[in-house]
Amino acid sequence: MSRRLHPPLEGDFGCIGHISRPHSSSPRSRSSSRPAGPGTRSVTKRPPRSRASAAGAVRGIAVVTGDPLKGIENLSGDYSSAAKLFGYRFNCSGRAVQVRKAPSVTSVDVRFVGNASRIAIVNAIGGDPAGVSVAPQPDGSFRVSLAARSDQPDGNSFGTRALGFVIVAL
């Protein structure tokens, strides 16, 4: 007996207020509250999941690349949601995803406007190994710091470096 698998839902990231496909009952979860006669079937539906308690739900995604003509190292010190600064962006709240060069450090701040997420995962984009850290900030943004092999002659130095990155807010 083959099982029917549902394709993934585009845009259904477990966000509060987003509409998703209702759960269908699998053959194993069907039960009858009365005897079923020929041509009749009774199905007990599972209650819908609470969107607010979806632990681990993706609440925002941003692929931060910086302006293709200026590079990520030349981001402004003011928040911007300009499309040219992102390879992709999504915010569960439906509001802007913003990025800026962090004040007084060689880091980048990313803010998912109207999103209460305080946990994020970050990964650097590129062919060389890189280290990355992310820390929530008091204003609700995330501070992303990257380091990679530097351009020193010995080739073994590892230091701060401006790289593109992917951030996923949970």
Short mmCIF file of N, CA and C in Angstrom, two decimals:
data_model
loop_
_atom_site.label_atom_id
_atom_site.label_comp_id
_atom_site.label_asym_id
_atom_site.label_seq_id
_atom_site.Cartn_x
_atom_site.Cartn_y
_atom_site.Cartn_z
N MET A 1 0.85 -1.18 0.00
CA MET A 1 0.00 0.00 0.00
C MET A 1 0.89 1.24 0.00
N SER A 2 0.74 2.10 -0.95
CA SER A 2 1.59 3.28 -1.02
C SER A 2 0.95 4.42 -0.22
N ARG A 3 1.81 5.22 0.37
CA ARG A 3 1.34 6.38 1.14
C ARG A 3 1.48 7.62 0.29
N ARG A 4 0.51 8.47 0.34
CA ARG A 4 0.54 9.72 -0.42
C ARG A 4 1.25 10.77 0.42
N LEU A 5 2.31 11.34 -0.14
CA LEU A 5 3.06 12.39 0.54
C LEU A 5 2.67 13.74 -0.02
N HIS A 6 2.52 14.70 0.85
CA HIS A 6 2.18 16.05 0.42
C HIS A 6 3.44 16.81 0.06
N PRO A 7 3.43 17.58 -1.04
CA PRO A 7 4.59 18.40 -1.36
C PRO A 7 4.77 19.50 -0.33
N PRO A 8 6.00 20.02 -0.18
CA PRO A 8 6.20 21.10 0.80
C PRO A 8 5.40 22.33 0.41
N LEU A 9 4.99 23.06 1.40
CA LEU A 9 4.23 24.29 1.17
C LEU A 9 5.18 25.45 1.00
N GLU A 10 5.05 26.18 -0.08
CA GLU A 10 5.86 27.37 -0.25
C GLU A 10 5.30 28.47 0.61
N GLY A 11 6.17 29.12 1.39
CA GLY A 11 5.74 30.23 2.20
C GLY A 11 5.14 29.84 3.53
N ASP A 12 4.95 28.55 3.80
CA ASP A 12 4.39 28.12 5.08
C ASP A 12 5.53 27.85 6.03
N PHE A 13 5.93 28.83 6.80
CA PHE A 13 7.07 28.72 7.69
C PHE A 13 6.65 28.73 9.15
N GLY A 14 5.40 28.42 9.43
CA GLY A 14 4.96 28.38 10.82
C GLY A 14 4.80 29.76 11.43
N CYS A 15 4.48 30.74 10.65
CA CYS A 15 4.36 32.10 11.14
C CYS A 15 2.99 32.35 11.72
N ILE A 16 2.94 33.18 12.72
CA ILE A 16 1.68 33.56 13.32
C ILE A 16 0.91 34.40 12.31
N GLY A 17 -0.34 34.03 12.05
CA GLY A 17 -1.18 34.81 11.16
C GLY A 17 -1.12 34.39 9.70
N HIS A 18 -0.22 33.49 9.32
CA HIS A 18 -0.18 33.03 7.95
C HIS A 18 -1.15 31.88 7.76
N ILE A 19 -1.70 31.77 6.59
CA ILE A 19 -2.65 30.71 6.28
C ILE A 19 -1.88 29.52 5.75
N SER A 20 -2.21 28.34 6.21
CA SER A 20 -1.58 27.14 5.70
C SER A 20 -2.64 26.12 5.36
N ARG A 21 -2.24 25.13 4.59
CA ARG A 21 -3.15 24.07 4.19
C ARG A 21 -3.60 23.30 5.43
N PRO A 22 -4.89 23.01 5.57
CA PRO A 22 -5.34 22.26 6.73
C PRO A 22 -4.74 20.87 6.73
N HIS A 23 -4.57 20.30 7.90
CA HIS A 23 -4.01 18.96 8.02
C HIS A 23 -5.03 17.96 7.52
N SER A 24 -4.60 17.04 6.68
CA SER A 24 -5.49 15.98 6.25
C SER A 24 -5.27 14.78 7.16
N SER A 25 -6.26 13.99 7.30
CA SER A 25 -6.14 12.82 8.15
C SER A 25 -5.48 11.71 7.35
N SER A 26 -4.54 11.06 7.95
CA SER A 26 -3.92 9.91 7.30
C SER A 26 -4.81 8.71 7.54
N PRO A 27 -4.64 7.63 6.75
CA PRO A 27 -5.50 6.47 6.94
C PRO A 27 -5.43 5.92 8.36
N ARG A 28 -4.30 6.05 9.03
CA ARG A 28 -4.16 5.51 10.37
C ARG A 28 -4.88 6.35 11.42
N SER A 29 -5.11 7.65 11.13
CA SER A 29 -5.74 8.50 12.14
C SER A 29 -7.25 8.58 11.96
N ARG A 30 -7.77 7.91 10.96
CA ARG A 30 -9.22 7.94 10.75
C ARG A 30 -9.90 7.04 11.77
N SER A 31 -10.94 7.54 12.33
CA SER A 31 -11.72 6.72 13.25
C SER A 31 -13.19 7.01 13.01
N SER A 32 -13.98 6.11 13.40
CA SER A 32 -15.40 6.25 13.17
C SER A 32 -16.12 6.39 14.51
N SER A 33 -17.03 7.35 14.58
CA SER A 33 -17.81 7.51 15.79
C SER A 33 -19.10 6.72 15.71
N ARG A 34 -19.40 6.21 14.53
CA ARG A 34 -20.57 5.34 14.36
C ARG A 34 -20.23 4.32 13.28
N PRO A 35 -20.93 3.24 13.27
CA PRO A 35 -20.63 2.23 12.25
C PRO A 35 -20.84 2.80 10.86
N ALA A 36 -19.90 2.55 10.00
CA ALA A 36 -19.99 3.04 8.63
C ALA A 36 -20.67 2.02 7.76
N GLY A 37 -21.66 2.46 7.05
CA GLY A 37 -22.36 1.58 6.14
C GLY A 37 -21.76 1.69 4.76
N PRO A 38 -22.28 0.97 3.81
CA PRO A 38 -21.76 1.05 2.44
C PRO A 38 -21.86 2.47 1.91
N GLY A 39 -20.75 2.97 1.38
CA GLY A 39 -20.73 4.29 0.77
C GLY A 39 -20.63 5.44 1.75
N THR A 40 -20.50 5.17 3.05
CA THR A 40 -20.36 6.25 4.02
C THR A 40 -19.04 6.11 4.74
N ARG A 41 -18.53 7.23 5.18
CA ARG A 41 -17.26 7.22 5.90
C ARG A 41 -17.26 8.36 6.89
N SER A 42 -16.81 8.10 8.07
CA SER A 42 -16.72 9.14 9.09
C SER A 42 -15.26 9.36 9.42
N VAL A 43 -14.82 10.60 9.44
CA VAL A 43 -13.42 10.91 9.69
C VAL A 43 -13.35 11.87 10.87
N THR A 44 -12.49 11.55 11.83
CA THR A 44 -12.24 12.46 12.94
C THR A 44 -11.00 13.26 12.61
N LYS A 45 -11.13 14.57 12.55
CA LYS A 45 -10.00 15.43 12.21
C LYS A 45 -9.21 15.78 13.45
N ARG A 46 -7.89 15.91 13.26
CA ARG A 46 -7.02 16.38 14.33
C ARG A 46 -7.20 17.88 14.49
N PRO A 47 -7.06 18.38 15.71
CA PRO A 47 -7.16 19.84 15.88
C PRO A 47 -5.98 20.52 15.20
N PRO A 48 -6.16 21.73 14.67
CA PRO A 48 -5.06 22.43 14.01
C PRO A 48 -3.97 22.78 15.01
N ARG A 49 -2.72 22.81 14.50
CA ARG A 49 -1.59 23.21 15.33
C ARG A 49 -1.71 24.67 15.69
N SER A 50 -1.24 25.00 16.86
CA SER A 50 -1.18 26.40 17.26
C SER A 50 0.01 27.03 16.59
N ARG A 51 -0.20 28.09 15.82
CA ARG A 51 0.89 28.75 15.11
C ARG A 51 1.81 29.48 16.08
N ALA A 52 1.29 29.95 17.19
CA ALA A 52 2.09 30.72 18.12
C ALA A 52 3.09 29.85 18.87
N SER A 53 2.81 28.55 18.98
CA SER A 53 3.71 27.70 19.75
C SER A 53 4.54 26.79 18.87
N ALA A 54 4.67 27.11 17.61
CA ALA A 54 5.44 26.28 16.70
C ALA A 54 6.92 26.47 16.98
N ALA A 55 7.44 25.67 17.92
CA ALA A 55 8.86 25.77 18.27
C ALA A 55 9.71 25.44 17.06
N GLY A 56 10.70 26.25 16.82
CA GLY A 56 11.60 26.03 15.70
C GLY A 56 11.09 26.50 14.37
N ALA A 57 9.94 27.16 14.34
CA ALA A 57 9.40 27.66 13.09
C ALA A 57 10.29 28.76 12.53
N VAL A 58 10.48 28.75 11.23
CA VAL A 58 11.28 29.79 10.58
C VAL A 58 10.45 31.07 10.54
N ARG A 59 10.97 32.12 11.13
CA ARG A 59 10.24 33.39 11.21
C ARG A 59 10.83 34.44 10.26
N GLY A 60 12.03 34.20 9.76
CA GLY A 60 12.63 35.14 8.82
C GLY A 60 13.88 34.55 8.20
N ILE A 61 14.15 34.92 6.96
CA ILE A 61 15.35 34.49 6.24
C ILE A 61 15.88 35.68 5.46
N ALA A 62 17.19 35.84 5.46
CA ALA A 62 17.80 36.87 4.61
C ALA A 62 19.14 36.36 4.09
N VAL A 63 19.33 36.50 2.80
CA VAL A 63 20.64 36.25 2.18
C VAL A 63 21.21 37.64 1.94
N VAL A 64 22.16 38.03 2.78
CA VAL A 64 22.71 39.39 2.73
C VAL A 64 23.98 39.35 1.87
N THR A 65 23.94 40.07 0.76
CA THR A 65 25.07 40.10 -0.18
C THR A 65 25.71 41.47 -0.29
N GLY A 66 24.98 42.51 0.11
CA GLY A 66 25.47 43.87 -0.09
C GLY A 66 25.24 44.32 -1.51
N ASP A 67 25.47 45.58 -1.78
CA ASP A 67 25.31 46.15 -3.11
C ASP A 67 26.32 45.50 -4.05
N PRO A 68 25.88 44.92 -5.18
CA PRO A 68 26.82 44.25 -6.09
C PRO A 68 27.91 45.18 -6.63
N LEU A 69 27.67 46.48 -6.67
CA LEU A 69 28.66 47.43 -7.18
C LEU A 69 29.61 47.93 -6.10
N LYS A 70 29.21 47.82 -4.82
CA LYS A 70 30.02 48.37 -3.73
C LYS A 70 30.53 47.31 -2.77
N GLY A 71 29.88 46.17 -2.71
CA GLY A 71 30.28 45.12 -1.78
C GLY A 71 29.63 45.29 -0.42
N ILE A 72 29.65 44.22 0.35
CA ILE A 72 29.02 44.23 1.67
C ILE A 72 29.78 45.11 2.65
N GLU A 73 31.07 45.31 2.43
CA GLU A 73 31.88 46.13 3.34
C GLU A 73 31.51 47.61 3.28
N ASN A 74 30.76 48.01 2.25
CA ASN A 74 30.37 49.41 2.11
C ASN A 74 28.90 49.66 2.42
N LEU A 75 28.32 48.85 3.30
CA LEU A 75 26.95 49.10 3.72
C LEU A 75 26.87 50.43 4.47
N SER A 76 25.72 51.04 4.42
CA SER A 76 25.49 52.28 5.14
C SER A 76 25.34 52.00 6.63
N GLY A 77 25.57 53.02 7.45
CA GLY A 77 25.35 52.92 8.88
C GLY A 77 23.88 53.04 9.27
N ASP A 78 23.03 53.36 8.29
CA ASP A 78 21.58 53.46 8.51
C ASP A 78 20.92 52.20 7.96
N TYR A 79 19.86 51.75 8.64
CA TYR A 79 19.14 50.57 8.17
C TYR A 79 18.57 50.82 6.78
N SER A 80 18.65 49.79 5.93
CA SER A 80 18.09 49.86 4.58
C SER A 80 17.43 48.52 4.25
N SER A 81 16.35 48.58 3.51
CA SER A 81 15.70 47.37 3.03
C SER A 81 15.76 47.29 1.51
N ALA A 82 16.73 47.98 0.90
CA ALA A 82 16.88 47.99 -0.56
C ALA A 82 17.09 46.57 -1.08
N ALA A 83 16.35 46.21 -2.10
CA ALA A 83 16.40 44.86 -2.66
C ALA A 83 17.80 44.47 -3.13
N LYS A 84 18.59 45.43 -3.61
CA LYS A 84 19.92 45.11 -4.13
C LYS A 84 20.89 44.63 -3.05
N LEU A 85 20.55 44.80 -1.77
CA LEU A 85 21.41 44.36 -0.68
C LEU A 85 21.20 42.89 -0.30
N PHE A 86 20.16 42.27 -0.89
CA PHE A 86 19.77 40.90 -0.53
C PHE A 86 19.70 40.00 -1.75
N GLY A 87 20.10 38.76 -1.58
CA GLY A 87 19.86 37.75 -2.60
C GLY A 87 18.46 37.18 -2.44
N TYR A 88 17.96 37.17 -1.21
CA TYR A 88 16.62 36.69 -0.89
C TYR A 88 16.27 37.25 0.48
N ARG A 89 14.98 37.46 0.73
CA ARG A 89 14.56 37.90 2.06
C ARG A 89 13.11 37.53 2.29
N PHE A 90 12.83 37.18 3.52
CA PHE A 90 11.47 36.81 3.93
C PHE A 90 11.33 37.19 5.39
N ASN A 91 10.20 37.80 5.74
CA ASN A 91 9.90 38.13 7.12
C ASN A 91 8.49 37.66 7.41
N CYS A 92 8.36 36.83 8.40
CA CYS A 92 7.08 36.27 8.81
C CYS A 92 6.03 37.35 9.08
N SER A 93 6.45 38.49 9.59
CA SER A 93 5.51 39.56 9.92
C SER A 93 4.96 40.25 8.68
N GLY A 94 5.56 40.00 7.53
CA GLY A 94 5.14 40.66 6.31
C GLY A 94 5.76 42.04 6.15
N ARG A 95 6.57 42.44 7.12
CA ARG A 95 7.19 43.76 7.07
C ARG A 95 8.62 43.64 6.53
N ALA A 96 9.37 44.71 6.57
CA ALA A 96 10.69 44.78 5.94
C ALA A 96 11.75 43.95 6.66
N VAL A 97 12.74 43.55 5.87
CA VAL A 97 13.99 43.01 6.39
C VAL A 97 15.01 44.11 6.13
N GLN A 98 15.73 44.52 7.16
CA GLN A 98 16.66 45.65 7.02
C GLN A 98 18.07 45.23 7.42
N VAL A 99 19.05 45.92 6.84
CA VAL A 99 20.44 45.63 7.11
C VAL A 99 21.23 46.94 7.21
N ARG A 100 22.29 46.94 8.01
CA ARG A 100 23.17 48.10 8.12
C ARG A 100 24.54 47.64 8.60
N LYS A 101 25.53 48.48 8.37
CA LYS A 101 26.84 48.25 8.97
C LYS A 101 26.72 48.60 10.45
N ALA A 102 27.16 47.71 11.32
CA ALA A 102 27.02 47.94 12.76
C ALA A 102 27.92 49.10 13.18
N PRO A 103 27.46 49.93 14.11
CA PRO A 103 28.28 51.05 14.57
C PRO A 103 29.50 50.57 15.36
N SER A 104 30.61 51.15 15.10
CA SER A 104 31.88 50.98 15.82
C SER A 104 32.50 49.59 15.79
N VAL A 105 31.97 48.67 15.03
CA VAL A 105 32.59 47.35 14.89
C VAL A 105 32.49 46.89 13.45
N THR A 106 33.28 45.90 13.10
CA THR A 106 33.22 45.38 11.74
C THR A 106 32.23 44.22 11.68
N SER A 107 30.97 44.55 11.86
CA SER A 107 29.88 43.58 11.84
C SER A 107 28.71 44.17 11.09
N VAL A 108 27.67 43.36 10.90
CA VAL A 108 26.47 43.78 10.19
C VAL A 108 25.27 43.50 11.09
N ASP A 109 24.33 44.45 11.15
CA ASP A 109 23.09 44.26 11.89
C ASP A 109 21.97 43.95 10.90
N VAL A 110 21.17 42.93 11.23
CA VAL A 110 20.01 42.56 10.42
C VAL A 110 18.79 42.63 11.31
N ARG A 111 17.75 43.29 10.81
CA ARG A 111 16.52 43.45 11.59
C ARG A 111 15.33 42.97 10.76
N PHE A 112 14.52 42.10 11.38
CA PHE A 112 13.27 41.63 10.80
C PHE A 112 12.17 42.44 11.49
N VAL A 113 11.73 43.51 10.85
CA VAL A 113 10.80 44.47 11.45
C VAL A 113 9.49 43.79 11.84
N GLY A 114 9.06 44.02 13.09
CA GLY A 114 7.81 43.46 13.59
C GLY A 114 7.89 42.00 13.96
N ASN A 115 9.08 41.44 13.98
CA ASN A 115 9.28 40.03 14.26
C ASN A 115 9.90 39.90 15.65
N ALA A 116 9.29 39.13 16.53
CA ALA A 116 9.76 39.02 17.91
C ALA A 116 10.82 37.93 18.11
N SER A 117 11.30 37.34 17.04
CA SER A 117 12.29 36.27 17.16
C SER A 117 13.56 36.75 17.86
N ARG A 118 14.10 35.92 18.74
CA ARG A 118 15.34 36.26 19.46
C ARG A 118 16.42 35.20 19.24
N ILE A 119 16.17 34.26 18.36
CA ILE A 119 17.13 33.20 18.05
C ILE A 119 17.38 33.21 16.56
N ALA A 120 18.64 33.10 16.16
CA ALA A 120 18.98 33.06 14.74
C ALA A 120 20.16 32.12 14.51
N ILE A 121 20.22 31.61 13.31
CA ILE A 121 21.33 30.78 12.84
C ILE A 121 21.92 31.48 11.63
N VAL A 122 23.25 31.51 11.55
CA VAL A 122 23.91 32.22 10.45
C VAL A 122 24.96 31.32 9.82
N ASN A 123 25.14 31.47 8.50
CA ASN A 123 26.17 30.75 7.78
C ASN A 123 26.77 31.69 6.73
N ALA A 124 28.09 31.67 6.61
CA ALA A 124 28.78 32.51 5.63
C ALA A 124 28.60 31.94 4.23
N ILE A 125 28.62 32.83 3.24
CA ILE A 125 28.55 32.43 1.83
C ILE A 125 29.95 32.56 1.25
N GLY A 126 30.41 31.55 0.55
CA GLY A 126 31.70 31.63 -0.10
C GLY A 126 32.38 30.27 -0.17
N GLY A 127 33.48 30.24 -0.91
CA GLY A 127 34.19 28.99 -1.11
C GLY A 127 35.22 28.68 -0.05
N ASP A 128 35.69 29.69 0.67
CA ASP A 128 36.70 29.47 1.70
C ASP A 128 36.05 29.25 3.05
N PRO A 129 36.72 28.51 3.93
CA PRO A 129 36.18 28.34 5.28
C PRO A 129 36.05 29.70 5.98
N ALA A 130 35.01 29.82 6.78
CA ALA A 130 34.77 31.07 7.50
C ALA A 130 34.11 30.76 8.84
N GLY A 131 34.31 31.66 9.78
CA GLY A 131 33.65 31.57 11.07
C GLY A 131 32.64 32.68 11.17
N VAL A 132 31.54 32.43 11.85
CA VAL A 132 30.48 33.43 11.95
C VAL A 132 29.84 33.32 13.33
N SER A 133 29.42 34.47 13.84
CA SER A 133 28.66 34.49 15.10
C SER A 133 27.48 35.43 14.94
N VAL A 134 26.46 35.19 15.76
CA VAL A 134 25.27 36.03 15.73
C VAL A 134 24.83 36.27 17.17
N ALA A 135 24.44 37.51 17.45
CA ALA A 135 24.00 37.86 18.80
C ALA A 135 22.80 38.80 18.71
N PRO A 136 21.73 38.52 19.47
CA PRO A 136 20.59 39.44 19.48
C PRO A 136 20.97 40.77 20.12
N GLN A 137 20.40 41.85 19.62
CA GLN A 137 20.68 43.19 20.10
C GLN A 137 19.45 43.77 20.80
N PRO A 138 19.63 44.77 21.66
CA PRO A 138 18.50 45.36 22.39
C PRO A 138 17.39 45.93 21.50
N ASP A 139 17.75 46.37 20.29
CA ASP A 139 16.73 46.95 19.40
C ASP A 139 15.96 45.89 18.61
N GLY A 140 16.21 44.60 18.87
CA GLY A 140 15.51 43.52 18.18
C GLY A 140 16.24 43.01 16.96
N SER A 141 17.36 43.61 16.62
CA SER A 141 18.13 43.15 15.47
C SER A 141 19.08 42.03 15.89
N PHE A 142 19.79 41.48 14.91
CA PHE A 142 20.82 40.49 15.15
C PHE A 142 22.14 41.04 14.64
N ARG A 143 23.19 40.97 15.44
CA ARG A 143 24.52 41.40 15.02
C ARG A 143 25.29 40.19 14.52
N VAL A 144 25.74 40.27 13.27
CA VAL A 144 26.46 39.18 12.62
C VAL A 144 27.91 39.60 12.42
N SER A 145 28.82 38.77 12.91
CA SER A 145 30.26 39.01 12.74
C SER A 145 30.87 37.83 12.01
N LEU A 146 31.72 38.13 11.01
CA LEU A 146 32.33 37.08 10.20
C LEU A 146 33.84 37.19 10.22
N ALA A 147 34.48 36.04 10.13
CA ALA A 147 35.93 35.99 10.03
C ALA A 147 36.29 34.88 9.05
N ALA A 148 37.40 35.08 8.34
CA ALA A 148 37.86 34.09 7.37
C ALA A 148 39.35 34.27 7.16
N ARG A 149 39.91 33.43 6.32
CA ARG A 149 41.32 33.56 6.00
C ARG A 149 41.58 34.94 5.43
N SER A 150 42.56 35.61 5.96
CA SER A 150 42.85 36.97 5.50
C SER A 150 43.82 36.92 4.32
N ASP A 151 44.10 38.08 3.80
CA ASP A 151 44.98 38.19 2.63
C ASP A 151 46.44 38.36 3.01
N GLN A 152 46.82 37.92 4.19
CA GLN A 152 48.20 38.03 4.64
C GLN A 152 49.08 37.10 3.79
N PRO A 153 50.36 37.46 3.59
CA PRO A 153 51.24 36.66 2.74
C PRO A 153 51.39 35.20 3.18
N ASP A 154 51.35 34.94 4.49
CA ASP A 154 51.54 33.55 4.93
C ASP A 154 50.30 32.68 4.67
N GLY A 155 49.16 33.30 4.42
CA GLY A 155 47.95 32.57 4.10
C GLY A 155 47.32 31.83 5.27
N ASN A 156 47.93 31.94 6.45
CA ASN A 156 47.41 31.22 7.61
C ASN A 156 46.71 32.12 8.61
N SER A 157 46.55 33.38 8.28
CA SER A 157 45.90 34.30 9.21
C SER A 157 44.39 34.20 9.07
N PHE A 158 43.71 34.32 10.18
CA PHE A 158 42.26 34.26 10.22
C PHE A 158 41.79 35.52 10.92
N GLY A 159 41.02 36.33 10.23
CA GLY A 159 40.59 37.59 10.84
C GLY A 159 39.26 38.07 10.28
N THR A 160 38.83 39.22 10.76
CA THR A 160 37.57 39.80 10.34
C THR A 160 37.57 39.99 8.83
N ARG A 161 36.46 39.62 8.22
CA ARG A 161 36.37 39.73 6.78
C ARG A 161 34.93 40.00 6.38
N ALA A 162 34.73 40.83 5.38
CA ALA A 162 33.39 41.15 4.88
C ALA A 162 32.96 40.08 3.88
N LEU A 163 31.99 39.27 4.27
CA LEU A 163 31.47 38.20 3.42
C LEU A 163 29.95 38.25 3.43
N GLY A 164 29.36 37.74 2.37
CA GLY A 164 27.92 37.57 2.36
C GLY A 164 27.54 36.46 3.33
N PHE A 165 26.28 36.44 3.74
CA PHE A 165 25.85 35.41 4.69
C PHE A 165 24.35 35.17 4.59
N VAL A 166 23.93 34.06 5.15
CA VAL A 166 22.52 33.70 5.25
C VAL A 166 22.16 33.70 6.72
N ILE A 167 21.07 34.37 7.08
CA ILE A 167 20.59 34.37 8.46
C ILE A 167 19.15 33.84 8.47
N VAL A 168 18.89 32.94 9.41
CA VAL A 168 17.56 32.35 9.57
C VAL A 168 17.10 32.65 10.99
N ALA A 169 16.01 33.39 11.13
CA ALA A 169 15.46 33.73 12.44
C ALA A 169 14.41 32.69 12.82
N LEU A 170 14.51 32.20 14.04
CA LEU A 170 13.58 31.17 14.54
C LEU A 170 12.71 31.73 15.65
#
